[in-house]
Amino acid sequence: MMTKLKILGAVLALVGFECLLAYFVIPSPEDVIEAAELRARQHTATEPDIEELTTVSDKPTVEVDLKNFGITAYQPLANTTLRIDFHLYAMVNAENQSEFESLIAQNEHRFREQVLVTLRSSEVSDLTDPSLGLLKRKILEKTNRILGKPLVKSVIFSDYSFIEQ
């Protein structure tokens, strides 16, 4: 009987020690809020504001035709076929237009492949988004990566059609 009491006492002491340790290690809700506010202040100090990113630059821009795209993608899980048709344009600073056109001509097939892969790998919710924001950002980022320079300022979808059968 005495050994059972010793084991019980040891277990209680261990549980008590773990509770005491957790009390000192786990932060209080106030500490968590304070740390989150500090991280938010640091983040806003290092990151540019959304307004700064979306402001139109003083430089004139031109729309460059990136041609028509017609994509058919089969969705085996939903047993549906998606048909996506659109005309794609890139907004480029006027001073960079000739450089952009020569680079896009050199990388035309890689560019088209990246657009096709991006749209085929997109979720239906991204394809039905009225602003197509996620698709525009993905295509913009991949296009600038292919070109090796951030020449494209924005991407424009024209005559966009999405059909799910």
CSV table of N, CA and C in Angstrom, one decimal:
chain,number,residue,atom,x,y,z
A,1,MET,N,0.8,-1.2,0.0
A,1,MET,CA,0.0,0.0,0.0
A,1,MET,C,0.9,1.3,0.0
A,2,MET,N,2.0,1.2,0.7
A,2,MET,CA,2.9,2.3,0.8
A,2,MET,C,3.5,2.6,-0.6
A,3,THR,N,3.8,1.6,-1.3
A,3,THR,CA,4.4,1.8,-2.7
A,3,THR,C,3.4,2.5,-3.6
A,4,LYS,N,2.1,2.1,-3.5
A,4,LYS,CA,1.1,2.8,-4.3
A,4,LYS,C,1.0,4.3,-4.0
A,5,LEU,N,1.1,4.6,-2.7
A,5,LEU,CA,1.1,6.0,-2.3
A,5,LEU,C,2.3,6.8,-2.8
A,6,LYS,N,3.4,6.1,-2.8
A,6,LYS,CA,4.6,6.7,-3.3
A,6,LYS,C,4.5,7.0,-4.8
A,7,ILE,N,4.0,6.0,-5.5
A,7,ILE,CA,3.8,6.2,-7.0
A,7,ILE,C,2.8,7.3,-7.2
A,8,LEU,N,1.7,7.3,-6.5
A,8,LEU,CA,0.7,8.4,-6.6
A,8,LEU,C,1.3,9.7,-6.3
A,9,GLY,N,2.1,9.8,-5.2
A,9,GLY,CA,2.7,11.1,-4.9
A,9,GLY,C,3.7,11.6,-6.0
A,10,ALA,N,4.4,10.6,-6.6
A,10,ALA,CA,5.4,11.0,-7.6
A,10,ALA,C,4.6,11.5,-8.9
A,11,VAL,N,3.5,10.8,-9.2
A,11,VAL,CA,2.7,11.2,-10.4
A,11,VAL,C,2.1,12.6,-10.1
A,12,LEU,N,1.6,12.8,-8.9
A,12,LEU,CA,1.0,14.2,-8.6
A,12,LEU,C,2.1,15.2,-8.6
A,13,ALA,N,3.3,14.9,-8.1
A,13,ALA,CA,4.4,15.9,-8.1
A,13,ALA,C,4.8,16.2,-9.6
A,14,LEU,N,4.8,15.2,-10.4
A,14,LEU,CA,5.2,15.4,-11.8
A,14,LEU,C,4.1,16.2,-12.5
A,15,VAL,N,2.9,16.0,-12.3
A,15,VAL,CA,1.8,16.7,-12.9
A,15,VAL,C,1.8,18.2,-12.4
A,16,GLY,N,2.0,18.3,-11.1
A,16,GLY,CA,2.1,19.7,-10.6
A,16,GLY,C,3.3,20.5,-11.2
A,17,PHE,N,4.5,19.8,-11.3
A,17,PHE,CA,5.6,20.4,-11.9
A,17,PHE,C,5.3,20.8,-13.4
A,18,GLU,N,4.6,20.0,-14.2
A,18,GLU,CA,4.3,20.3,-15.5
A,18,GLU,C,3.3,21.5,-15.6
A,19,CYS,N,2.4,21.5,-14.7
A,19,CYS,CA,1.4,22.7,-14.7
A,19,CYS,C,2.2,24.0,-14.3
A,20,LEU,N,3.1,23.9,-13.4
A,20,LEU,CA,3.9,25.1,-13.0
A,20,LEU,C,4.7,25.5,-14.2
A,21,LEU,N,5.4,24.6,-14.9
A,21,LEU,CA,6.2,24.9,-16.0
A,21,LEU,C,5.3,25.5,-17.1
A,22,ALA,N,4.2,25.0,-17.4
A,22,ALA,CA,3.3,25.5,-18.4
A,22,ALA,C,2.8,26.9,-18.1
A,23,TYR,N,2.6,27.2,-16.8
A,23,TYR,CA,2.2,28.5,-16.4
A,23,TYR,C,3.2,29.6,-16.7
A,24,PHE,N,4.5,29.2,-16.6
A,24,PHE,CA,5.6,30.2,-16.8
A,24,PHE,C,6.0,30.2,-18.3
A,25,VAL,N,5.8,29.1,-19.0
A,25,VAL,CA,6.2,29.1,-20.4
A,25,VAL,C,5.1,29.6,-21.4
A,26,ILE,N,3.9,29.2,-21.2
A,26,ILE,CA,2.8,29.6,-22.1
A,26,ILE,C,2.5,31.1,-21.9
A,27,PRO,N,2.5,31.9,-23.0
A,27,PRO,CA,2.3,33.4,-22.8
A,27,PRO,C,0.8,33.6,-22.5
A,28,SER,N,0.6,34.7,-21.8
A,28,SER,CA,-0.8,35.1,-21.5
A,28,SER,C,-1.5,35.7,-22.7
A,29,PRO,N,-2.8,35.8,-22.7
A,29,PRO,CA,-3.4,36.4,-23.9
A,29,PRO,C,-3.0,37.9,-24.2
A,30,GLU,N,-2.7,38.6,-23.1
A,30,GLU,CA,-2.2,40.0,-23.3
A,30,GLU,C,-0.9,40.0,-24.0
A,31,ASP,N,0.0,39.0,-23.6
A,31,ASP,CA,1.3,38.9,-24.3
A,31,ASP,C,1.2,38.6,-25.7
A,32,VAL,N,0.3,37.7,-26.1
A,32,VAL,CA,0.1,37.3,-27.5
A,32,VAL,C,-0.4,38.5,-28.3
A,33,ILE,N,-1.4,39.2,-27.7
A,33,ILE,CA,-1.9,40.4,-28.4
A,33,ILE,C,-0.8,41.4,-28.6
A,34,GLU,N,0.0,41.7,-27.6
A,34,GLU,CA,1.1,42.6,-27.7
A,34,GLU,C,2.1,42.2,-28.8
A,35,ALA,N,2.5,40.9,-28.8
A,35,ALA,CA,3.4,40.4,-29.8
A,35,ALA,C,2.9,40.5,-31.2
A,36,ALA,N,1.6,40.3,-31.4
A,36,ALA,CA,1.0,40.4,-32.7
A,36,ALA,C,1.0,41.9,-33.2
A,37,GLU,N,0.7,42.8,-32.2
A,37,GLU,CA,0.7,44.2,-32.6
A,37,GLU,C,2.1,44.6,-33.0
A,38,LEU,N,3.1,44.2,-32.2
A,38,LEU,CA,4.5,44.5,-32.5
A,38,LEU,C,4.9,44.0,-33.9
A,39,ARG,N,4.5,42.7,-34.2
A,39,ARG,CA,4.8,42.2,-35.6
A,39,ARG,C,4.1,42.9,-36.7
A,40,ALA,N,2.9,43.4,-36.4
A,40,ALA,CA,2.1,44.2,-37.4
A,40,ALA,C,2.8,45.5,-37.6
A,41,ARG,N,3.3,46.1,-36.6
A,41,ARG,CA,4.0,47.4,-36.7
A,41,ARG,C,5.3,47.2,-37.5
A,42,GLN,N,6.0,46.2,-37.2
A,42,GLN,CA,7.2,45.9,-38.0
A,42,GLN,C,6.9,45.6,-39.4
A,43,HIS,N,5.9,44.9,-39.7
A,43,HIS,CA,5.5,44.5,-41.1
A,43,HIS,C,5.1,45.7,-41.9
A,44,THR,N,4.4,46.6,-41.3
A,44,THR,CA,4.0,47.8,-42.0
A,44,THR,C,5.1,48.8,-42.2
A,45,ALA,N,6.1,48.7,-41.3
A,45,ALA,CA,7.3,49.6,-41.5
A,45,ALA,C,8.2,49.1,-42.6
A,46,THR,N,8.2,47.8,-42.9
A,46,THR,CA,9.1,47.3,-43.9
A,46,THR,C,8.4,47.0,-45.3
A,47,GLU,N,7.1,46.8,-45.3
A,47,GLU,CA,6.3,46.6,-46.5
A,47,GLU,C,5.7,47.9,-47.0
A,48,PRO,N,5.7,48.0,-48.3
A,48,PRO,CA,5.1,49.2,-48.9
A,48,PRO,C,3.5,49.1,-48.8
A,49,ASP,N,2.9,50.2,-48.7
A,49,ASP,CA,1.4,50.2,-48.6
A,49,ASP,C,0.8,49.7,-49.9
A,50,ILE,N,-0.4,49.2,-49.8
A,50,ILE,CA,-1.1,48.7,-51.0
A,50,ILE,C,-1.3,49.9,-51.9
A,51,GLU,N,-1.6,51.1,-51.3
A,51,GLU,CA,-1.8,52.3,-52.2
A,51,GLU,C,-0.6,52.6,-53.0
A,52,GLU,N,0.6,52.4,-52.4
A,52,GLU,CA,1.8,52.7,-53.1
A,52,GLU,C,2.0,51.7,-54.3
A,53,LEU,N,1.6,50.5,-54.0
A,53,LEU,CA,1.7,49.5,-55.1
A,53,LEU,C,0.8,49.7,-56.2
A,54,THR,N,-0.4,50.2,-55.9
A,54,THR,CA,-1.4,50.3,-57.0
A,54,THR,C,-1.5,51.7,-57.6
A,55,THR,N,-0.7,52.6,-57.2
A,55,THR,CA,-0.8,53.9,-57.8
A,55,THR,C,-0.2,53.8,-59.2
A,56,VAL,N,-0.8,54.6,-60.0
A,56,VAL,CA,-0.3,54.7,-61.4
A,56,VAL,C,0.9,55.5,-61.5
A,57,SER,N,1.9,55.0,-62.2
A,57,SER,CA,3.2,55.7,-62.3
A,57,SER,C,3.0,56.9,-63.3
A,58,ASP,N,3.9,57.8,-63.2
A,58,ASP,CA,3.9,59.0,-64.1
A,58,ASP,C,4.2,58.6,-65.5
A,59,LYS,N,4.9,57.5,-65.7
A,59,LYS,CA,5.3,57.1,-67.0
A,59,LYS,C,4.1,56.6,-67.9
A,60,PRO,N,4.1,56.9,-69.1
A,60,PRO,CA,3.0,56.5,-70.0
A,60,PRO,C,3.1,54.9,-70.2
A,61,THR,N,2.0,54.3,-70.3
A,61,THR,CA,2.0,52.8,-70.5
A,61,THR,C,1.3,52.5,-71.8
A,62,VAL,N,1.6,51.4,-72.3
A,62,VAL,CA,0.9,50.9,-73.5
A,62,VAL,C,0.4,49.5,-73.3
A,63,GLU,N,-0.7,49.1,-74.0
A,63,GLU,CA,-1.2,47.7,-74.0
A,63,GLU,C,-0.5,47.0,-75.1
A,64,VAL,N,0.1,45.8,-74.8
A,64,VAL,CA,0.7,45.0,-75.8
A,64,VAL,C,-0.1,43.7,-75.9
A,65,ASP,N,-0.5,43.4,-77.1
A,65,ASP,CA,-1.3,42.2,-77.4
A,65,ASP,C,-0.5,40.9,-77.2
A,66,LEU,N,-1.0,40.0,-76.3
A,66,LEU,CA,-0.4,38.7,-76.1
A,66,LEU,C,-1.2,37.6,-76.7
A,67,LYS,N,-2.1,37.9,-77.5
A,67,LYS,CA,-2.9,37.0,-78.4
A,67,LYS,C,-4.0,36.3,-77.6
A,68,ASN,N,-4.8,35.5,-78.4
A,68,ASN,CA,-5.9,34.8,-77.9
A,68,ASN,C,-5.5,33.5,-77.3
A,69,PHE,N,-6.2,33.0,-76.3
A,69,PHE,CA,-6.0,31.8,-75.6
A,69,PHE,C,-7.3,31.0,-75.6
A,70,GLY,N,-7.3,29.7,-75.9
A,70,GLY,CA,-8.4,28.9,-75.8
A,70,GLY,C,-8.0,27.6,-75.1
A,71,ILE,N,-8.5,27.3,-73.9
A,71,ILE,CA,-8.1,26.2,-73.1
A,71,ILE,C,-9.3,25.3,-72.8
A,72,THR,N,-9.0,24.0,-72.9
A,72,THR,CA,-10.0,23.0,-72.5
A,72,THR,C,-9.3,22.2,-71.5
A,73,ALA,N,-10.0,22.0,-70.3
A,73,ALA,CA,-9.4,21.3,-69.2
A,73,ALA,C,-10.4,20.3,-68.6
A,74,TYR,N,-10.0,19.1,-68.5
A,74,TYR,CA,-10.9,18.1,-68.0
A,74,TYR,C,-10.7,17.9,-66.5
A,75,GLN,N,-11.8,17.9,-65.7
A,75,GLN,CA,-11.7,17.8,-64.2
A,75,GLN,C,-12.2,16.4,-63.9
A,76,PRO,N,-11.3,15.4,-63.7
A,76,PRO,CA,-11.8,14.1,-63.5
A,76,PRO,C,-12.5,13.9,-62.2
A,77,LEU,N,-12.2,14.6,-61.1
A,77,LEU,CA,-12.9,14.4,-59.8
A,77,LEU,C,-14.4,14.9,-59.9
A,78,ALA,N,-14.6,16.0,-60.6
A,78,ALA,CA,-16.0,16.5,-60.8
A,78,ALA,C,-16.6,16.0,-62.1
A,79,ASN,N,-15.9,15.2,-62.9
A,79,ASN,CA,-16.4,14.7,-64.2
A,79,ASN,C,-16.9,15.8,-65.0
A,80,THR,N,-16.2,16.9,-65.1
A,80,THR,CA,-16.6,18.1,-65.9
A,80,THR,C,-15.5,18.5,-66.8
A,81,THR,N,-15.8,19.2,-67.8
A,81,THR,CA,-14.9,19.8,-68.7
A,81,THR,C,-15.0,21.3,-68.7
A,82,LEU,N,-13.9,22.0,-68.6
A,82,LEU,CA,-13.9,23.5,-68.5
A,82,LEU,C,-13.4,24.0,-69.8
A,83,ARG,N,-14.0,25.0,-70.3
A,83,ARG,CA,-13.6,25.7,-71.6
A,83,ARG,C,-13.4,27.2,-71.2
A,84,ILE,N,-12.2,27.6,-71.4
A,84,ILE,CA,-11.8,29.0,-71.0
A,84,ILE,C,-11.2,29.7,-72.3
A,85,ASP,N,-11.8,30.8,-72.7
A,85,ASP,CA,-11.4,31.6,-73.8
A,85,ASP,C,-11.2,33.0,-73.4
A,86,PHE,N,-10.1,33.6,-73.8
A,86,PHE,CA,-9.9,35.0,-73.5
A,86,PHE,C,-8.8,35.6,-74.4
A,87,HIS,N,-8.7,36.9,-74.4
A,87,HIS,CA,-7.6,37.6,-75.1
A,87,HIS,C,-6.8,38.3,-74.0
A,88,LEU,N,-5.5,38.1,-74.1
A,88,LEU,CA,-4.6,38.6,-73.0
A,88,LEU,C,-3.8,39.8,-73.5
A,89,TYR,N,-3.7,40.8,-72.7
A,89,TYR,CA,-2.9,42.0,-73.0
A,89,TYR,C,-2.0,42.3,-71.8
A,90,ALA,N,-0.8,42.9,-72.0
A,90,ALA,CA,0.1,43.3,-71.0
A,90,ALA,C,0.3,44.8,-71.0
A,91,MET,N,0.2,45.4,-69.8
A,91,MET,CA,0.5,46.8,-69.7
A,91,MET,C,2.0,47.0,-69.4
A,92,VAL,N,2.7,47.7,-70.3
A,92,VAL,CA,4.1,47.9,-70.2
A,92,VAL,C,4.4,49.4,-70.3
A,93,ASN,N,5.4,49.9,-69.7
A,93,ASN,CA,5.8,51.3,-69.8
A,93,ASN,C,6.2,51.5,-71.3
A,94,ALA,N,5.8,52.6,-71.9
A,94,ALA,CA,6.0,52.9,-73.3
A,94,ALA,C,7.5,52.8,-73.6
A,95,GLU,N,8.4,53.3,-72.7
A,95,GLU,CA,9.8,53.2,-73.0
A,95,GLU,C,10.4,51.8,-73.1
A,96,ASN,N,9.7,50.8,-72.5
A,96,ASN,CA,10.1,49.4,-72.5
A,96,ASN,C,9.4,48.6,-73.5
A,97,GLN,N,8.6,49.2,-74.3
A,97,GLN,CA,7.7,48.4,-75.3
A,97,GLN,C,8.6,47.5,-76.2
A,98,SER,N,9.5,48.1,-76.9
A,98,SER,CA,10.3,47.4,-77.9
A,98,SER,C,11.1,46.3,-77.2
A,99,GLU,N,11.7,46.5,-76.0
A,99,GLU,CA,12.4,45.5,-75.3
A,99,GLU,C,11.5,44.4,-74.9
A,100,PHE,N,10.3,44.7,-74.4
A,100,PHE,CA,9.3,43.7,-74.0
A,100,PHE,C,8.9,42.9,-75.2
A,101,GLU,N,8.6,43.5,-76.4
A,101,GLU,CA,8.2,42.8,-77.5
A,101,GLU,C,9.3,41.8,-78.0
A,102,SER,N,10.5,42.2,-78.0
A,102,SER,CA,11.6,41.3,-78.4
A,102,SER,C,11.8,40.2,-77.4
A,103,LEU,N,11.7,40.4,-76.1
A,103,LEU,CA,11.8,39.4,-75.1
A,103,LEU,C,10.7,38.4,-75.2
A,104,ILE,N,9.5,38.9,-75.4
A,104,ILE,CA,8.3,38.0,-75.4
A,104,ILE,C,8.3,37.2,-76.7
A,105,ALA,N,8.9,37.7,-77.8
A,105,ALA,CA,9.0,36.9,-79.0
A,105,ALA,C,10.0,35.8,-78.8
A,106,GLN,N,11.1,36.1,-78.1
A,106,GLN,CA,12.1,35.1,-77.9
A,106,GLN,C,11.6,34.0,-76.9
A,107,ASN,N,10.7,34.3,-76.1
A,107,ASN,CA,10.1,33.4,-75.1
A,107,ASN,C,8.7,33.1,-75.2
A,108,GLU,N,8.2,33.2,-76.5
A,108,GLU,CA,6.7,33.0,-76.7
A,108,GLU,C,6.2,31.7,-76.3
A,109,HIS,N,6.8,30.6,-76.6
A,109,HIS,CA,6.3,29.3,-76.2
A,109,HIS,C,6.4,29.0,-74.7
A,110,ARG,N,7.4,29.5,-74.1
A,110,ARG,CA,7.5,29.3,-72.6
A,110,ARG,C,6.4,30.2,-72.0
A,111,PHE,N,6.1,31.4,-72.5
A,111,PHE,CA,5.1,32.2,-71.9
A,111,PHE,C,3.7,31.6,-72.1
A,112,ARG,N,3.4,31.1,-73.3
A,112,ARG,CA,2.1,30.4,-73.5
A,112,ARG,C,1.9,29.2,-72.6
A,113,GLU,N,3.0,28.4,-72.5
A,113,GLU,CA,2.9,27.3,-71.6
A,113,GLU,C,2.6,27.6,-70.2
A,114,GLN,N,3.3,28.7,-69.7
A,114,GLN,CA,3.0,29.1,-68.3
A,114,GLN,C,1.6,29.6,-68.1
A,115,VAL,N,1.1,30.3,-69.1
A,115,VAL,CA,-0.3,30.8,-69.0
A,115,VAL,C,-1.3,29.6,-69.0
A,116,LEU,N,-1.0,28.6,-69.9
A,116,LEU,CA,-1.9,27.4,-69.9
A,116,LEU,C,-1.8,26.6,-68.6
A,117,VAL,N,-0.6,26.4,-68.1
A,117,VAL,CA,-0.4,25.7,-66.8
A,117,VAL,C,-1.1,26.4,-65.7
A,118,THR,N,-1.0,27.7,-65.7
A,118,THR,CA,-1.6,28.5,-64.6
A,118,THR,C,-3.1,28.4,-64.6
A,119,LEU,N,-3.7,28.5,-65.8
A,119,LEU,CA,-5.2,28.4,-65.9
A,119,LEU,C,-5.6,26.9,-65.6
A,120,ARG,N,-4.9,25.9,-66.1
A,120,ARG,CA,-5.3,24.6,-65.9
A,120,ARG,C,-5.2,24.2,-64.4
A,121,SER,N,-4.3,24.7,-63.7
A,121,SER,CA,-4.1,24.4,-62.3
A,121,SER,C,-4.9,25.2,-61.3
A,122,SER,N,-5.7,26.1,-61.9
A,122,SER,CA,-6.5,27.0,-61.0
A,122,SER,C,-7.8,26.4,-60.6
A,123,GLU,N,-8.2,26.8,-59.4
A,123,GLU,CA,-9.5,26.3,-58.9
A,123,GLU,C,-10.6,27.0,-59.7
A,124,VAL,N,-11.8,26.4,-59.7
A,124,VAL,CA,-13.0,27.0,-60.3
A,124,VAL,C,-13.3,28.3,-59.7
A,125,SER,N,-13.2,28.5,-58.4
A,125,SER,CA,-13.5,29.7,-57.8
A,125,SER,C,-12.6,30.9,-58.3
A,126,ASP,N,-11.3,30.5,-58.6
A,126,ASP,CA,-10.4,31.5,-59.2
A,126,ASP,C,-10.8,31.9,-60.6
A,127,LEU,N,-11.3,30.9,-61.4
A,127,LEU,CA,-11.7,31.2,-62.7
A,127,LEU,C,-13.0,31.9,-62.8
A,128,THR,N,-13.9,31.9,-61.8
A,128,THR,CA,-15.1,32.6,-61.8
A,128,THR,C,-15.1,33.9,-61.0
A,129,ASP,N,-13.9,34.3,-60.5
A,129,ASP,CA,-13.8,35.5,-59.7
A,129,ASP,C,-14.0,36.7,-60.7
A,130,PRO,N,-14.9,37.6,-60.4
A,130,PRO,CA,-15.1,38.7,-61.3
A,130,PRO,C,-13.9,39.5,-61.7
A,131,SER,N,-13.0,39.7,-60.8
A,131,SER,CA,-11.8,40.5,-61.1
A,131,SER,C,-10.6,39.7,-61.7
A,132,LEU,N,-10.7,38.3,-61.5
A,132,LEU,CA,-9.6,37.4,-61.9
A,132,LEU,C,-8.3,37.8,-61.3
A,133,GLY,N,-8.4,38.3,-60.1
A,133,GLY,CA,-7.2,38.9,-59.4
A,133,GLY,C,-6.1,37.9,-59.2
A,134,LEU,N,-6.4,36.7,-58.7
A,134,LEU,CA,-5.3,35.7,-58.5
A,134,LEU,C,-4.6,35.3,-59.8
A,135,LEU,N,-5.5,35.1,-60.8
A,135,LEU,CA,-4.9,34.7,-62.1
A,135,LEU,C,-4.0,35.8,-62.7
A,136,LYS,N,-4.4,37.0,-62.6
A,136,LYS,CA,-3.6,38.2,-63.1
A,136,LYS,C,-2.3,38.2,-62.3
A,137,ARG,N,-2.3,38.1,-61.0
A,137,ARG,CA,-1.1,38.1,-60.3
A,137,ARG,C,-0.1,37.0,-60.6
A,138,LYS,N,-0.7,35.8,-60.8
A,138,LYS,CA,0.2,34.6,-61.1
A,138,LYS,C,0.8,34.8,-62.5
A,139,ILE,N,0.0,35.2,-63.5
A,139,ILE,CA,0.5,35.4,-64.8
A,139,ILE,C,1.5,36.6,-64.9
A,140,LEU,N,1.2,37.6,-64.1
A,140,LEU,CA,2.2,38.8,-64.1
A,140,LEU,C,3.5,38.3,-63.5
A,141,GLU,N,3.5,37.6,-62.4
A,141,GLU,CA,4.7,37.1,-61.8
A,141,GLU,C,5.5,36.2,-62.7
A,142,LYS,N,4.8,35.2,-63.3
A,142,LYS,CA,5.5,34.2,-64.2
A,142,LYS,C,6.0,34.9,-65.4
A,143,THR,N,5.3,35.8,-66.0
A,143,THR,CA,5.7,36.5,-67.2
A,143,THR,C,7.0,37.3,-66.9
A,144,ASN,N,7.0,38.1,-65.8
A,144,ASN,CA,8.2,38.8,-65.5
A,144,ASN,C,9.4,37.9,-65.2
A,145,ARG,N,9.1,36.7,-64.6
A,145,ARG,CA,10.2,35.8,-64.3
A,145,ARG,C,10.8,35.2,-65.6
A,146,ILE,N,9.9,34.9,-66.6
A,146,ILE,CA,10.4,34.4,-67.9
A,146,ILE,C,11.2,35.5,-68.6
A,147,LEU,N,10.8,36.7,-68.5
A,147,LEU,CA,11.5,37.8,-69.2
A,147,LEU,C,12.8,38.2,-68.5
A,148,GLY,N,12.9,37.9,-67.2
A,148,GLY,CA,14.1,38.2,-66.5
A,148,GLY,C,14.1,39.6,-65.9
A,149,LYS,N,13.1,40.4,-66.2
A,149,LYS,CA,13.0,41.8,-65.7
A,149,LYS,C,11.5,42.0,-65.4
A,150,PRO,N,11.2,43.0,-64.5
A,150,PRO,CA,9.8,43.3,-64.2
A,150,PRO,C,9.3,44.4,-65.2
A,151,LEU,N,9.2,43.9,-66.5
A,151,LEU,CA,8.7,44.9,-67.5
A,151,LEU,C,7.2,45.0,-67.5
A,152,VAL,N,6.5,43.9,-67.2
A,152,VAL,CA,5.0,44.0,-67.2
A,152,VAL,C,4.5,44.6,-65.9
A,153,LYS,N,3.7,45.6,-66.1
A,153,LYS,CA,3.1,46.3,-64.9
A,153,LYS,C,1.8,45.7,-64.5
A,154,SER,N,1.0,45.2,-65.5
A,154,SER,CA,-0.3,44.5,-65.1
A,154,SER,C,-0.7,43.7,-66.3
A,155,VAL,N,-1.7,42.8,-66.1
A,155,VAL,CA,-2.2,41.9,-67.1
A,155,VAL,C,-3.7,42.2,-67.3
A,156,ILE,N,-4.2,42.2,-68.5
A,156,ILE,CA,-5.6,42.5,-68.8
A,156,ILE,C,-6.2,41.3,-69.5
A,157,PHE,N,-7.3,40.8,-69.0
A,157,PHE,CA,-8.1,39.8,-69.6
A,157,PHE,C,-9.2,40.5,-70.4
A,158,SER,N,-9.3,40.2,-71.7
A,158,SER,CA,-10.4,40.8,-72.5
A,158,SER,C,-11.2,39.6,-73.1
A,159,ASP,N,-12.5,39.8,-73.3
A,159,ASP,CA,-13.3,38.8,-73.9
A,159,ASP,C,-13.2,37.5,-73.2
A,160,TYR,N,-13.3,37.5,-71.9
A,160,TYR,CA,-13.1,36.3,-71.0
A,160,TYR,C,-14.4,35.5,-71.0
A,161,SER,N,-14.3,34.2,-71.3
A,161,SER,CA,-15.4,33.3,-71.3
A,161,SER,C,-15.0,32.1,-70.6
A,162,PHE,N,-15.9,31.7,-69.6
A,162,PHE,CA,-15.6,30.4,-68.9
A,162,PHE,C,-16.9,29.6,-68.9
A,163,ILE,N,-16.8,28.4,-69.4
A,163,ILE,CA,-17.9,27.5,-69.5
A,163,ILE,C,-17.5,26.1,-68.8
A,164,GLU,N,-18.4,25.7,-67.9
A,164,GLU,CA,-18.2,24.4,-67.3
A,164,GLU,C,-19.3,23.4,-67.8
A,165,GLN,N,-18.9,22.3,-68.4
A,165,GLN,CA,-19.8,21.3,-68.9
A,165,GLN,C,-19.7,20.0,-68.1
